[in-house]
mmCIF file of C-alpha atoms in Angstrom:
data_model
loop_
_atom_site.group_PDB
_atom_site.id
_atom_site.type_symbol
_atom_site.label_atom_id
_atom_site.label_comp_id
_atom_site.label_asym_id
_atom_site.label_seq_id
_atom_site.Cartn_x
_atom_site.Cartn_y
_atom_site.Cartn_z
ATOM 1 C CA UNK A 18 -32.100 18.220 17.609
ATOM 2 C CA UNK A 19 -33.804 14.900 19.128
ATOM 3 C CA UNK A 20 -35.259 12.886 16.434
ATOM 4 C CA UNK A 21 -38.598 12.822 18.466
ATOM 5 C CA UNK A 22 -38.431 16.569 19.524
ATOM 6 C CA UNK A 23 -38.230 17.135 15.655
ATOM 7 C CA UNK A 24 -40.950 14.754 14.706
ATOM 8 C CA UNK A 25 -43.207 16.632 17.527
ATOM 9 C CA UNK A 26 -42.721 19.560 16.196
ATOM 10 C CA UNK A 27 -43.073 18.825 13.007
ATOM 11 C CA UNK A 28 -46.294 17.672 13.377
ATOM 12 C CA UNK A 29 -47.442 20.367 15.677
ATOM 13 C CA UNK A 30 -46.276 22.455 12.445
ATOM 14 C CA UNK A 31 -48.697 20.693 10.308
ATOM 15 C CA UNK A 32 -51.539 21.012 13.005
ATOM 16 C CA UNK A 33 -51.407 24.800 12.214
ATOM 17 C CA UNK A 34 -53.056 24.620 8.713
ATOM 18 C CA UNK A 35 -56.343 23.727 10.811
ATOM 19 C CA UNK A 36 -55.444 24.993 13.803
ATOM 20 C CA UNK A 37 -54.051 28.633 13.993
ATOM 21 C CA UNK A 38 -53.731 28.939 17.271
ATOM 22 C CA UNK A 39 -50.480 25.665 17.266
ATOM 23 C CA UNK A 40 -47.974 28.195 16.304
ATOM 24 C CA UNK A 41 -48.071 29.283 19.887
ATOM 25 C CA UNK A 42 -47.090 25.786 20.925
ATOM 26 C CA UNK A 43 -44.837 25.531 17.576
ATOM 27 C CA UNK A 44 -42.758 28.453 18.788
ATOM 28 C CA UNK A 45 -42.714 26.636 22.418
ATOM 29 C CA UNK A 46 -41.240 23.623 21.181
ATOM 30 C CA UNK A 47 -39.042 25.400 19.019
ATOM 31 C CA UNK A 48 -37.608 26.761 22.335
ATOM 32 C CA UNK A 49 -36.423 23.557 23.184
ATOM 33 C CA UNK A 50 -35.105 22.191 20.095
ATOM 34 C CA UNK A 51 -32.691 25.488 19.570
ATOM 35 C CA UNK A 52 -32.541 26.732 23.354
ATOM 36 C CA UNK A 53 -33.248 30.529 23.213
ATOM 37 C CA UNK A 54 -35.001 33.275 25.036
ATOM 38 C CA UNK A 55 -37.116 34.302 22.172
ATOM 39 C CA UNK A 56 -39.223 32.976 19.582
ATOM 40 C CA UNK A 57 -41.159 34.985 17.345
ATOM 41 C CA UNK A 58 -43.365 34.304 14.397
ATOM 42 C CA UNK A 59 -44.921 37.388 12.705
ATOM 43 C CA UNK A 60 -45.526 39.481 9.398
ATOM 44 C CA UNK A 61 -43.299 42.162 8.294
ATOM 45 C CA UNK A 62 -45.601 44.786 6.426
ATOM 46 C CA UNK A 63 -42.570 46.448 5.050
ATOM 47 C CA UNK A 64 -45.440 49.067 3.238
ATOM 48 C CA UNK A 65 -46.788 50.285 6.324
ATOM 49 C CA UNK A 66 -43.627 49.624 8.529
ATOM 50 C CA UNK A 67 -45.368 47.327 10.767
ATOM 51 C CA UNK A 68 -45.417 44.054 12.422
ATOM 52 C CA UNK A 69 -48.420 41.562 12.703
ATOM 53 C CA UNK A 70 -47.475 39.156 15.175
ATOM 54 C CA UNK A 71 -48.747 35.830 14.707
ATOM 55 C CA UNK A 72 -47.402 33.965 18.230
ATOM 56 C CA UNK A 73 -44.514 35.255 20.640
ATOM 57 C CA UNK A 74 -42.920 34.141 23.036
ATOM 58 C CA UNK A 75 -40.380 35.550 25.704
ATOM 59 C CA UNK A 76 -41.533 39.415 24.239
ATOM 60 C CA UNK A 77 -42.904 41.653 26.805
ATOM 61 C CA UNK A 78 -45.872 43.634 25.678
ATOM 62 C CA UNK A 79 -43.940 46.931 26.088
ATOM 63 C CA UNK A 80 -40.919 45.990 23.672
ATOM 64 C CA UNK A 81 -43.992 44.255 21.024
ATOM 65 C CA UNK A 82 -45.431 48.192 20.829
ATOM 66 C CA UNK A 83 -41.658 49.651 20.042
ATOM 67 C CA UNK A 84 -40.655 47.246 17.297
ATOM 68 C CA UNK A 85 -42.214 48.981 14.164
ATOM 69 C CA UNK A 86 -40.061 51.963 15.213
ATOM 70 C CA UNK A 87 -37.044 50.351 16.112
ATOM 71 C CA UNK A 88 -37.053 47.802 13.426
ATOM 72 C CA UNK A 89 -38.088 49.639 11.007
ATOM 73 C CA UNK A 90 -35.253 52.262 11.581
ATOM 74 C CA UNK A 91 -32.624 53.289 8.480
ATOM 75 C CA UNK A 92 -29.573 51.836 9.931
ATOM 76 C CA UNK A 93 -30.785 48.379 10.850
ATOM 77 C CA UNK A 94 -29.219 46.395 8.095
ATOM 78 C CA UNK A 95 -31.514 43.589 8.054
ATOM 79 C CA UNK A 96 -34.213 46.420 6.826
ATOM 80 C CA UNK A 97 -31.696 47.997 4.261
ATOM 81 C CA UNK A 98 -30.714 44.338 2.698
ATOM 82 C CA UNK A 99 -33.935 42.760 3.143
ATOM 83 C CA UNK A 100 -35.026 42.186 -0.616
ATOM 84 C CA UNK A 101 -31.804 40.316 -0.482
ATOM 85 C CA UNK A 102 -32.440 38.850 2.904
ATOM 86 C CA UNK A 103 -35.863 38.517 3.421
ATOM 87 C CA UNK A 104 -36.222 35.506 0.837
ATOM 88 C CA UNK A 105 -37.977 31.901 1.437
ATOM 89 C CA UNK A 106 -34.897 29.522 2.347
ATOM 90 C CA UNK A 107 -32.657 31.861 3.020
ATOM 91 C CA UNK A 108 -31.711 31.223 6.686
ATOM 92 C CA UNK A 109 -30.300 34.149 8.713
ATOM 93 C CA UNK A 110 -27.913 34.239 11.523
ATOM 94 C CA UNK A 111 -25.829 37.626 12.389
ATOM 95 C CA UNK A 112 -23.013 35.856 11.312
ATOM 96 C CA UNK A 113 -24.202 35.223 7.793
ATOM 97 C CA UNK A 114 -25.139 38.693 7.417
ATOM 98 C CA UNK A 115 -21.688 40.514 8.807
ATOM 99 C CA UNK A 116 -20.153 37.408 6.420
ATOM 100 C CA UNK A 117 -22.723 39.280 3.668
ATOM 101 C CA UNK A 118 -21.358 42.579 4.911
ATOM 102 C CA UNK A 119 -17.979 41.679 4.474
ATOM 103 C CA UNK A 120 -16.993 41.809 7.999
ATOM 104 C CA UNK A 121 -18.826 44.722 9.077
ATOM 105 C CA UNK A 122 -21.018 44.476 12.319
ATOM 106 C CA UNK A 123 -23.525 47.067 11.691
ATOM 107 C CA UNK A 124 -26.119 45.405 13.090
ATOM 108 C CA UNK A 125 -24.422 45.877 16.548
ATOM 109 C CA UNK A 126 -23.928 49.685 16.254
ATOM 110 C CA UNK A 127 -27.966 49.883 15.000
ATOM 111 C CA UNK A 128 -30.877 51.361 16.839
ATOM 112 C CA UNK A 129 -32.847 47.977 16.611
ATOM 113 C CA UNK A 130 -29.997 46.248 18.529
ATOM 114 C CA UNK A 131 -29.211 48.786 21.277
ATOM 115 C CA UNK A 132 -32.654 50.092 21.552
ATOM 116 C CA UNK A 133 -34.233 46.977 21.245
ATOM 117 C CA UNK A 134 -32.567 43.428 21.439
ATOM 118 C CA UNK A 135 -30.207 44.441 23.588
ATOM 119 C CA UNK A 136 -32.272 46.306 26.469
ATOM 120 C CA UNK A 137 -34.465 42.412 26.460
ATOM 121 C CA UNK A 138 -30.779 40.290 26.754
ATOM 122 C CA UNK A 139 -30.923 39.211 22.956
ATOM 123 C CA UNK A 140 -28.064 39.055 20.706
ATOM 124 C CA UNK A 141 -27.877 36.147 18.757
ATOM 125 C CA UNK A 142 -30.730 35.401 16.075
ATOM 126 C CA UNK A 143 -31.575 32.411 14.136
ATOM 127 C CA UNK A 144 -34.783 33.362 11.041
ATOM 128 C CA UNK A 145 -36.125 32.470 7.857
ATOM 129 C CA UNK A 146 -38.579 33.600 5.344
ATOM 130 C CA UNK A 147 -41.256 31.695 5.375
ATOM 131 C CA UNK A 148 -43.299 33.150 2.339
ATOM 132 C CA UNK A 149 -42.696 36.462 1.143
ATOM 133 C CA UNK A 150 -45.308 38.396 -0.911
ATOM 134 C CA UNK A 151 -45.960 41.718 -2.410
ATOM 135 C CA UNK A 152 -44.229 43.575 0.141
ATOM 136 C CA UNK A 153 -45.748 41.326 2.780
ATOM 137 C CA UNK A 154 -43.170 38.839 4.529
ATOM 138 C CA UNK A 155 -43.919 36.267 6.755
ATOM 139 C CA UNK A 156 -40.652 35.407 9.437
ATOM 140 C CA UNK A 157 -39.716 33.330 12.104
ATOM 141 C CA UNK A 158 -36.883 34.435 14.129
ATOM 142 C CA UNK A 159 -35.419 32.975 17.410
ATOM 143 C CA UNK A 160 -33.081 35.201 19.472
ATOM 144 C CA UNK A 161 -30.636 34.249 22.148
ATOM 145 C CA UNK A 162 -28.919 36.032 25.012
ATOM 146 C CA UNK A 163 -25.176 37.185 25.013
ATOM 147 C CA UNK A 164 -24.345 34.928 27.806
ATOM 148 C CA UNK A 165 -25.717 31.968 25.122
ATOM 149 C CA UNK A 166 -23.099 30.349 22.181
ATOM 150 C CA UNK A 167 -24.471 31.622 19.019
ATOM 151 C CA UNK A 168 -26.192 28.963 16.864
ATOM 152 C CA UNK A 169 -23.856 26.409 15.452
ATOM 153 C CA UNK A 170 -23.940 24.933 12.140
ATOM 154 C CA UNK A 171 -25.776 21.751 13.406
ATOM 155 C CA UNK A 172 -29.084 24.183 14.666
ATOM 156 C CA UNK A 173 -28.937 25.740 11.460
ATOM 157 C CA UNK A 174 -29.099 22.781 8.702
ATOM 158 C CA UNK A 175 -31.715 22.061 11.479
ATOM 159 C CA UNK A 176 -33.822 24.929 11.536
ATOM 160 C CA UNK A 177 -33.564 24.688 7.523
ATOM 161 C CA UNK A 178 -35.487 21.746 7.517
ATOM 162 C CA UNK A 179 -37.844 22.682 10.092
ATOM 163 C CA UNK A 180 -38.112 26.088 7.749
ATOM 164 C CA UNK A 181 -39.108 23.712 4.294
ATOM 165 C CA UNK A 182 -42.077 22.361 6.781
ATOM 166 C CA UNK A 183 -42.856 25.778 7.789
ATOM 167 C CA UNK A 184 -43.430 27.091 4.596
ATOM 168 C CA UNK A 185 -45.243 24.680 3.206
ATOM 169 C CA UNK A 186 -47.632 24.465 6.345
ATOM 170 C CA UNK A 187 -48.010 28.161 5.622
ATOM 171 C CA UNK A 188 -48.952 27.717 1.787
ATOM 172 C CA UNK A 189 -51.383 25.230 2.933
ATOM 173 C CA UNK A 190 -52.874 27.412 5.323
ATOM 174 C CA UNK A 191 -52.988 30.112 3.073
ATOM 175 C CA UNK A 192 -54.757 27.941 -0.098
ATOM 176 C CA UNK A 193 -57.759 26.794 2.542
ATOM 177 C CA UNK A 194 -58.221 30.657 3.221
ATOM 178 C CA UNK A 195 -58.673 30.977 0.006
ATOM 179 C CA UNK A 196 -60.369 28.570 -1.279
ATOM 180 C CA UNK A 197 -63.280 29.389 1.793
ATOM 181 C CA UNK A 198 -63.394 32.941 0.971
ATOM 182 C CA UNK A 199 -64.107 31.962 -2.639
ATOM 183 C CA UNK A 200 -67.346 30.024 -1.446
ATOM 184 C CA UNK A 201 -65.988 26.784 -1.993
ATOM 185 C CA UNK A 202 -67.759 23.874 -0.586
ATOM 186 C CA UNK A 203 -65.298 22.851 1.816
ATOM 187 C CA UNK A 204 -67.741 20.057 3.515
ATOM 188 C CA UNK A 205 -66.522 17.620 0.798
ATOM 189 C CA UNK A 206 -62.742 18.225 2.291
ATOM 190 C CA UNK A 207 -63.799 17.968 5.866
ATOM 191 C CA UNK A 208 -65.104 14.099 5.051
ATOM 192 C CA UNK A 209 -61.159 13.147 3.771
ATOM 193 C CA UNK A 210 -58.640 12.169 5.856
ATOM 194 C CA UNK A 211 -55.897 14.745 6.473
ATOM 195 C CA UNK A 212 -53.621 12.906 4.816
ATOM 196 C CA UNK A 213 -55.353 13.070 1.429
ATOM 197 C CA UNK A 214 -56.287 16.819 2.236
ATOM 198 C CA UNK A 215 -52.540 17.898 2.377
ATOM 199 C CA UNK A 216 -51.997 15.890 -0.639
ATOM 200 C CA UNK A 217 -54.061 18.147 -2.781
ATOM 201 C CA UNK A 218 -53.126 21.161 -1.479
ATOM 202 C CA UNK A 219 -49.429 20.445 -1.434
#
């Protein structure tokens, strides 16, 4: 990746602990650091079997309403391994989990691949955990088309990095939430600079 692709988005990251609404243009520029036809950043409610998204892009509305079914179905492996999978850090390609499978492709013969990526052009996939809690999992995945290489080592010690920001732009996110909804006086924040904001939070 560019060093000043990676510092942008970096930053635009970071601009999502105040501003929600930057993942949109996070998952944009993560389309151009790892070129791919999908980019996805959403909550697994493995409970209820459903996804919140959070910002997508290259997902027509359609396939958005089938995922919970398709995803959530008993022969996608990522869904039977996912205590094992679904873990902060642990980046995910399909190649690391056939490698975890021993050499079996499963996620090729399963309903969320034919019924699903496949049908939108997707076959390759590059995630990570981003925090995972009580059954609640928060994931960015980026998915590429068959006529794409897969990602290469170099885009995924890249997307680990990116990840460590992620997550920790997450946490910070999710201390200001709540911190407001337990009444704190947050006007005494607002008159720091950022920088000593995401110092104490950190």
């Amino acid at each position: 990746m560019r060093a000043d692709l990676e510092e942008s988005l970096t930053d635009t990251v970071y601009r999502t602990v105040f501003e929600p609404g930057a993942w949109a243009d996070a998952m944009r520029l993560a389309a151009e650091a790892f070129p791919s036809n999908g980019q996805t950043f959403y909550f697994l409610d493995k409970p209820t079997g459903r996804i919140r998204p959070v910002a997508l892009e290259g997902i027509a509305p359609r396939w958005l309403l089938e995922f919970d079914a398709l995803y959530f179905a008993p022969d996608n492996p990522w869904i039977e391994l996912s205590e094992r999978l679904h873990r902060p850090g642990v980046v995910r390609t399909n190649e690391r989990l056939h490698t975890f499978l021993r050499g079996d492709e499963a996620l090729y013969r399963s309903t969320y691949y034919n019924e699903w990526m496949r049908p939108q052009d997707f076959r390759y996939t590059l995630g990570n955990t981003l925090l995972a809690e009580e059954g609640v999992v928060a994931n960015v995945t980026l998915l590429r088309s068959p006529d794409m290489p897969t990602f290469d080592r170099s885009e995924v010690s890249a997307f680990e990095r990116l990840s460590r920001h992620m997550t920790r732009a997450l946490r910070m996110a999710v201390r200001l939430e709540r911190a407001e909804a337990s009444g704190l006086e947050m006007s005494a924040l607002d008159a720091l600079p950022h920088g000593a904001v995401l110092y104490r939070l950190v």
